Amino acid sequence: MLAQMSSKWGDAAIQVISFDEGAKEPVPGGIRFRSEFVHTMSLMHALALQRLRGDSHLTNLTYGRFMDIPPEPPVDADLVDEWTRVRGNKSLVFLRAHRPHLEKYWRALPLAVLGGINLTECSILEPSRDRVYLVMCWLHRALVARRMAGGISQDAPIVSRIYQVLSDGMLGYENALKIVNTPFPFPFAQCVALLLHINALIIPLLMADWLADPYLASAITSSPSSPSTSSTRWLGRSKSPFASTRTTFRWFIYTTSLMRGW
């Protein structure tokens, strides 16, 4: 889903640049239009990733340049900061990372936008409840205005591909957003976590009372606990797959691949 979103939107930017540059009679303002269009595409891509990870702070969007690719974040757990590896008790009970943990994660790993985000864009985007669709409207209006001014002077069936791949990328974004917005069954996940904690308290006491061998008691105690713990951890990840710090490296790939390509 994210790969579809990034690839389609990157394809749209490449098509706009190619079609506008390839005009037989160049229209004035081409360089400015293409620069602003690439910036707006980068802004929409960053806002989409930000929405999927649950972040709404525009201050977590940083200035990005074509030749200034940020270093790759560490993927080894031993190299990650302590706060990204240790979670509070709320994470175990509610099966998700608590808010302060995620806010630290967002501030430490901002999303790059080519050209940054100016004050005018911030003032318009801040009150919006759907920033990705708002920026998509900006792109469509910019394409129509450029076309009416004489730019992107390819045949209409060819130009229609731009709108098609923009919509295809939006479809990938909506499919990913559907996972975020569809709540995992609340009572089921919490009941599983509660039963797991009860099981972890009772089973060791029973095994210690029934078995005389301490090694055998330890082995039998850990046997049912390990699968249950794994299932609970999977439930927590399935509730918010894009907000986990384990997806850090994927955010880096999706963001910097477009910066390298454009």
Tab-separated table of C-alpha atoms in Angstrom:
chain	number	residue	atom	x	y	z
A	1	MET	CA	0.000	0.000	0.000
A	2	LEU	CA	2.711	2.472	0.941
A	3	ALA	CA	4.849	1.284	-1.951
A	4	GLN	CA	1.931	1.882	-4.318
A	5	MET	CA	1.367	5.354	-2.894
A	6	SER	CA	5.012	6.399	-3.179
A	7	SER	CA	5.614	4.890	-6.606
A	8	LYS	CA	2.465	6.330	-8.171
A	9	TRP	CA	3.003	9.817	-6.810
A	10	GLY	CA	6.636	9.689	-7.877
A	11	ASP	CA	5.497	8.609	-11.333
A	12	ALA	CA	3.103	11.570	-11.484
A	13	ALA	CA	5.875	14.043	-10.619
A	14	ILE	CA	8.168	12.575	-13.261
A	15	GLN	CA	5.438	12.769	-15.891
A	16	VAL	CA	4.633	16.401	-15.100
A	17	ILE	CA	8.304	17.387	-15.302
A	18	SER	CA	8.825	15.486	-18.564
A	19	PHE	CA	5.661	16.732	-20.258
A	20	ASP	CA	6.275	20.344	-19.263
A	21	GLU	CA	9.943	20.321	-20.274
A	22	GLY	CA	9.222	18.584	-23.579
A	23	ALA	CA	7.025	21.327	-25.012
A	24	LYS	CA	7.963	22.421	-28.540
A	25	GLU	CA	7.498	26.059	-27.551
A	26	PRO	CA	8.516	26.508	-23.904
A	27	VAL	CA	6.053	28.516	-21.839
A	28	PRO	CA	7.455	31.149	-19.443
A	29	GLY	CA	7.571	30.165	-15.792
A	30	GLY	CA	8.319	26.508	-16.447
A	31	ILE	CA	11.170	26.190	-13.964
A	32	ARG	CA	9.167	27.835	-11.211
A	33	PHE	CA	6.102	25.686	-11.907
A	34	ARG	CA	8.083	22.453	-11.887
A	35	SER	CA	9.911	23.396	-8.699
A	36	GLU	CA	6.688	24.284	-6.915
A	37	PHE	CA	4.973	21.143	-8.184
A	38	VAL	CA	7.760	18.877	-6.909
A	39	HIS	CA	7.684	20.704	-3.569
A	40	THR	CA	3.913	20.224	-3.307
A	41	MET	CA	4.212	16.538	-4.197
A	42	SER	CA	6.863	16.103	-1.515
A	43	LEU	CA	4.628	17.922	0.972
A	44	MET	CA	1.664	15.687	0.191
A	45	HIS	CA	3.813	12.559	0.525
A	46	ALA	CA	5.175	13.677	3.905
A	47	LEU	CA	1.697	14.581	5.160
A	48	ALA	CA	0.416	11.154	4.129
A	49	LEU	CA	3.188	9.368	6.032
A	50	GLN	CA	2.601	11.671	8.981
A	51	ARG	CA	-1.118	10.902	9.011
A	52	LEU	CA	-0.496	7.161	8.886
A	53	ARG	CA	1.829	7.195	11.860
A	54	GLY	CA	-0.673	9.282	13.845
A	55	ASP	CA	1.329	12.493	13.917
A	56	SER	CA	-0.432	15.840	13.475
A	57	HIS	CA	2.369	18.287	14.391
A	58	LEU	CA	3.557	20.252	11.372
A	59	THR	CA	6.744	21.064	13.279
A	60	ASN	CA	7.788	17.456	12.668
A	61	LEU	CA	8.180	18.239	8.954
A	62	THR	CA	11.756	19.261	8.275
A	63	TYR	CA	13.506	21.038	5.404
A	64	GLY	CA	14.809	18.674	2.734
A	65	ARG	CA	17.054	19.165	-0.281
A	66	PHE	CA	17.864	17.030	-3.304
A	67	MET	CA	21.497	16.595	-2.319
A	68	ASP	CA	20.936	16.519	1.444
A	69	ILE	CA	19.776	12.971	2.117
A	70	PRO	CA	19.466	12.282	5.866
A	71	PRO	CA	21.417	9.342	7.303
A	72	GLU	CA	19.666	6.035	7.621
A	73	PRO	CA	18.178	5.392	11.064
A	74	PRO	CA	19.567	2.397	12.973
A	75	VAL	CA	17.764	-0.892	12.430
A	76	ASP	CA	19.636	-2.805	15.137
A	77	ALA	CA	17.807	-2.661	18.467
A	78	ASP	CA	21.107	-2.281	20.324
A	79	LEU	CA	21.886	0.941	18.427
A	80	VAL	CA	18.550	2.647	19.018
A	81	ASP	CA	18.107	5.182	21.806
A	82	GLU	CA	16.841	3.845	25.094
A	83	TRP	CA	13.415	5.484	24.800
A	84	THR	CA	12.730	3.699	21.518
A	85	ARG	CA	13.337	0.289	23.076
A	86	VAL	CA	11.691	0.670	26.470
A	87	ARG	CA	7.971	1.258	26.757
A	88	GLY	CA	5.835	1.965	29.770
A	89	ASN	CA	3.332	-0.273	31.497
A	90	LYS	CA	0.514	1.299	29.489
A	91	SER	CA	1.941	-0.305	26.357
A	92	LEU	CA	1.530	-3.758	27.896
A	93	VAL	CA	-2.012	-3.144	29.096
A	94	PHE	CA	-3.452	-1.236	26.145
A	95	LEU	CA	-1.354	-3.046	23.510
A	96	ARG	CA	-0.017	0.149	21.954
A	97	ALA	CA	2.712	2.683	22.575
A	98	HIS	CA	1.617	5.460	24.884
A	99	ARG	CA	1.445	9.026	23.604
A	100	PRO	CA	4.628	10.501	25.158
A	101	HIS	CA	6.662	7.681	23.653
A	102	LEU	CA	5.282	8.338	20.168
A	103	GLU	CA	5.727	12.096	20.423
A	104	LYS	CA	9.407	11.633	21.250
A	105	TYR	CA	9.664	9.274	18.308
A	106	TRP	CA	8.059	11.809	15.938
A	107	ARG	CA	10.319	14.646	17.075
A	108	ALA	CA	13.450	12.537	16.777
A	109	LEU	CA	12.545	11.263	13.293
A	110	PRO	CA	10.989	14.147	11.320
A	111	LEU	CA	9.813	13.753	7.736
A	112	ALA	CA	11.654	15.709	5.055
A	113	VAL	CA	9.835	18.020	2.648
A	114	LEU	CA	11.695	19.345	-0.376
A	115	GLY	CA	11.946	23.092	0.114
A	116	GLY	CA	10.478	22.893	3.605
A	117	ILE	CA	7.060	24.162	4.602
A	118	ASN	CA	6.434	27.911	4.741
A	119	LEU	CA	4.251	29.925	7.094
A	120	THR	CA	1.443	30.322	4.565
A	121	GLU	CA	1.182	26.585	4.062
A	122	CYS	CA	1.285	26.017	7.816
A	123	SER	CA	-1.538	28.492	8.426
A	124	ILE	CA	-3.724	26.785	5.819
A	125	LEU	CA	-2.895	23.201	6.755
A	126	GLU	CA	-3.036	23.586	10.540
A	127	PRO	CA	-6.869	23.776	10.877
A	128	SER	CA	-7.517	21.258	8.101
A	129	ARG	CA	-8.876	17.867	9.120
A	130	ASP	CA	-7.699	16.189	5.906
A	131	ARG	CA	-4.424	17.744	4.861
A	132	VAL	CA	-3.560	15.174	2.214
A	133	TYR	CA	-6.734	15.831	0.234
A	134	LEU	CA	-6.216	19.577	0.589
A	135	VAL	CA	-2.756	19.353	-0.954
A	136	MET	CA	-4.141	17.060	-3.658
A	137	CYS	CA	-6.571	19.861	-4.558
A	138	TRP	CA	-3.630	22.259	-4.827
A	139	LEU	CA	-1.929	19.892	-7.255
A	140	HIS	CA	-4.990	19.529	-9.459
A	141	ARG	CA	-5.528	23.277	-9.581
A	142	ALA	CA	-1.855	23.835	-10.437
A	143	LEU	CA	-2.051	21.290	-13.260
A	144	VAL	CA	-5.176	22.874	-14.732
A	145	ALA	CA	-3.719	26.385	-14.492
A	146	ARG	CA	-0.472	25.298	-16.127
A	147	ARG	CA	-2.348	23.522	-18.883
A	148	MET	CA	-4.488	26.599	-19.552
A	149	ALA	CA	-1.330	28.742	-19.696
A	150	GLY	CA	0.090	26.561	-22.459
A	151	GLY	CA	2.329	24.269	-20.433
A	152	ILE	CA	2.191	20.457	-20.316
A	153	SER	CA	1.376	20.671	-24.015
A	154	GLN	CA	1.048	16.950	-24.687
A	155	ASP	CA	-2.078	15.376	-26.112
A	156	ALA	CA	-5.024	15.113	-23.742
A	157	PRO	CA	-5.021	11.277	-23.508
A	158	ILE	CA	-1.368	11.395	-22.469
A	159	VAL	CA	-1.911	14.165	-19.920
A	160	SER	CA	-4.790	12.184	-18.414
A	161	ARG	CA	-2.207	9.669	-17.196
A	162	ILE	CA	-1.046	12.256	-14.655
A	163	TYR	CA	-4.455	12.385	-13.007
A	164	GLN	CA	-4.744	8.607	-13.155
A	165	VAL	CA	-1.489	7.907	-11.305
A	166	LEU	CA	-2.306	10.616	-8.758
A	167	SER	CA	-5.584	8.817	-8.071
A	168	ASP	CA	-3.812	5.440	-7.943
A	169	GLY	CA	-1.423	6.800	-5.322
A	170	MET	CA	-4.343	8.179	-3.338
A	171	LEU	CA	-5.950	4.731	-3.468
A	172	GLY	CA	-2.847	3.209	-1.877
A	173	TYR	CA	-2.936	5.888	0.810
A	174	GLU	CA	-6.624	5.272	1.523
A	175	ASN	CA	-6.055	1.515	1.793
A	176	ALA	CA	-3.306	2.121	4.351
A	177	LEU	CA	-5.459	4.661	6.184
A	178	LYS	CA	-8.254	2.111	6.332
A	179	ILE	CA	-6.065	-0.095	8.516
A	180	VAL	CA	-5.342	2.833	10.833
A	181	ASN	CA	-8.962	3.973	11.127
A	182	THR	CA	-10.525	0.518	11.514
A	183	PRO	CA	-10.337	-0.249	15.243
A	184	PHE	CA	-9.243	-3.672	16.362
A	185	PRO	CA	-11.965	-5.276	18.523
A	186	PHE	CA	-11.452	-3.417	21.793
A	187	PRO	CA	-12.766	-5.958	24.331
A	188	PHE	CA	-11.095	-8.927	22.657
A	189	ALA	CA	-7.582	-7.496	22.669
A	190	GLN	CA	-7.811	-6.295	26.263
A	191	CYS	CA	-9.333	-9.584	27.479
A	192	VAL	CA	-6.459	-11.498	25.911
A	193	ALA	CA	-3.956	-9.240	27.673
A	194	LEU	CA	-5.784	-9.629	31.006
A	195	LEU	CA	-5.927	-13.421	30.732
A	196	LEU	CA	-2.247	-13.505	29.848
A	197	HIS	CA	-1.337	-11.607	33.014
A	198	ILE	CA	-3.532	-13.897	35.118
A	199	ASN	CA	-1.956	-16.916	33.466
A	200	ALA	CA	1.544	-15.587	34.163
A	201	LEU	CA	0.684	-15.230	37.865
A	202	ILE	CA	-1.158	-18.502	38.467
A	203	ILE	CA	0.767	-21.044	36.359
A	204	PRO	CA	4.115	-20.671	38.214
A	205	LEU	CA	2.377	-21.138	41.573
A	206	LEU	CA	0.564	-24.254	40.395
A	207	MET	CA	3.679	-25.795	38.847
A	208	ALA	CA	5.722	-25.098	41.974
A	209	ASP	CA	3.064	-26.841	44.073
A	210	TRP	CA	2.495	-29.831	41.797
A	211	LEU	CA	6.062	-30.605	40.659
A	212	ALA	CA	9.014	-31.328	42.896
A	213	ASP	CA	11.642	-30.780	40.191
A	214	PRO	CA	12.271	-26.994	39.815
A	215	TYR	CA	13.737	-27.383	36.309
A	216	LEU	CA	10.706	-29.284	35.065
A	217	ALA	CA	8.412	-26.737	36.693
A	218	SER	CA	10.238	-23.886	34.926
A	219	ALA	CA	10.048	-25.624	31.551
A	220	ILE	CA	6.336	-26.379	31.838
A	221	THR	CA	5.625	-22.841	33.053
A	222	SER	CA	7.344	-21.176	30.104
A	223	SER	CA	5.803	-23.473	27.477
A	224	PRO	CA	2.269	-21.967	27.461
A	225	SER	CA	3.448	-18.451	28.278
A	226	SER	CA	5.672	-17.934	25.241
A	227	PRO	CA	2.986	-18.465	22.545
A	228	SER	CA	0.517	-16.368	24.508
A	229	THR	CA	3.004	-13.522	24.840
A	230	SER	CA	3.784	-13.675	21.124
A	231	SER	CA	0.083	-13.521	20.277
A	232	THR	CA	-0.393	-10.503	22.518
A	233	ARG	CA	2.529	-8.681	20.954
A	234	TRP	CA	1.085	-9.386	17.525
A	235	LEU	CA	-2.246	-7.943	18.622
A	236	GLY	CA	-0.504	-4.770	19.719
A	237	ARG	CA	1.305	-4.392	16.410
A	238	SER	CA	-1.839	-5.060	14.384
A	239	LYS	CA	-3.679	-2.226	16.161
A	240	SER	CA	-1.248	0.435	14.917
A	241	PRO	CA	1.149	-1.026	12.327
A	242	PHE	CA	2.333	2.342	11.002
A	243	ALA	CA	2.943	3.943	14.406
A	244	SER	CA	5.460	1.376	15.578
A	245	THR	CA	9.086	2.424	15.854
A	246	ARG	CA	9.960	-0.745	13.982
A	247	THR	CA	8.690	0.920	10.791
A	248	THR	CA	11.296	3.670	11.104
A	249	PHE	CA	13.464	2.277	8.345
A	250	ARG	CA	10.505	2.006	5.968
A	251	TRP	CA	9.649	5.691	6.503
A	252	PHE	CA	13.214	6.559	5.587
A	253	ILE	CA	13.064	4.513	2.381
A	254	TYR	CA	9.766	5.976	1.193
A	255	THR	CA	10.853	9.554	1.920
A	256	THR	CA	14.391	9.512	0.566
A	257	SER	CA	13.609	7.427	-2.524
A	258	LEU	CA	11.486	10.283	-3.858
A	259	MET	CA	14.149	12.846	-2.955
A	260	ARG	CA	16.747	10.859	-4.872
A	261	GLY	CA	14.433	10.320	-7.847
A	262	TRP	CA	13.342	13.947	-8.267
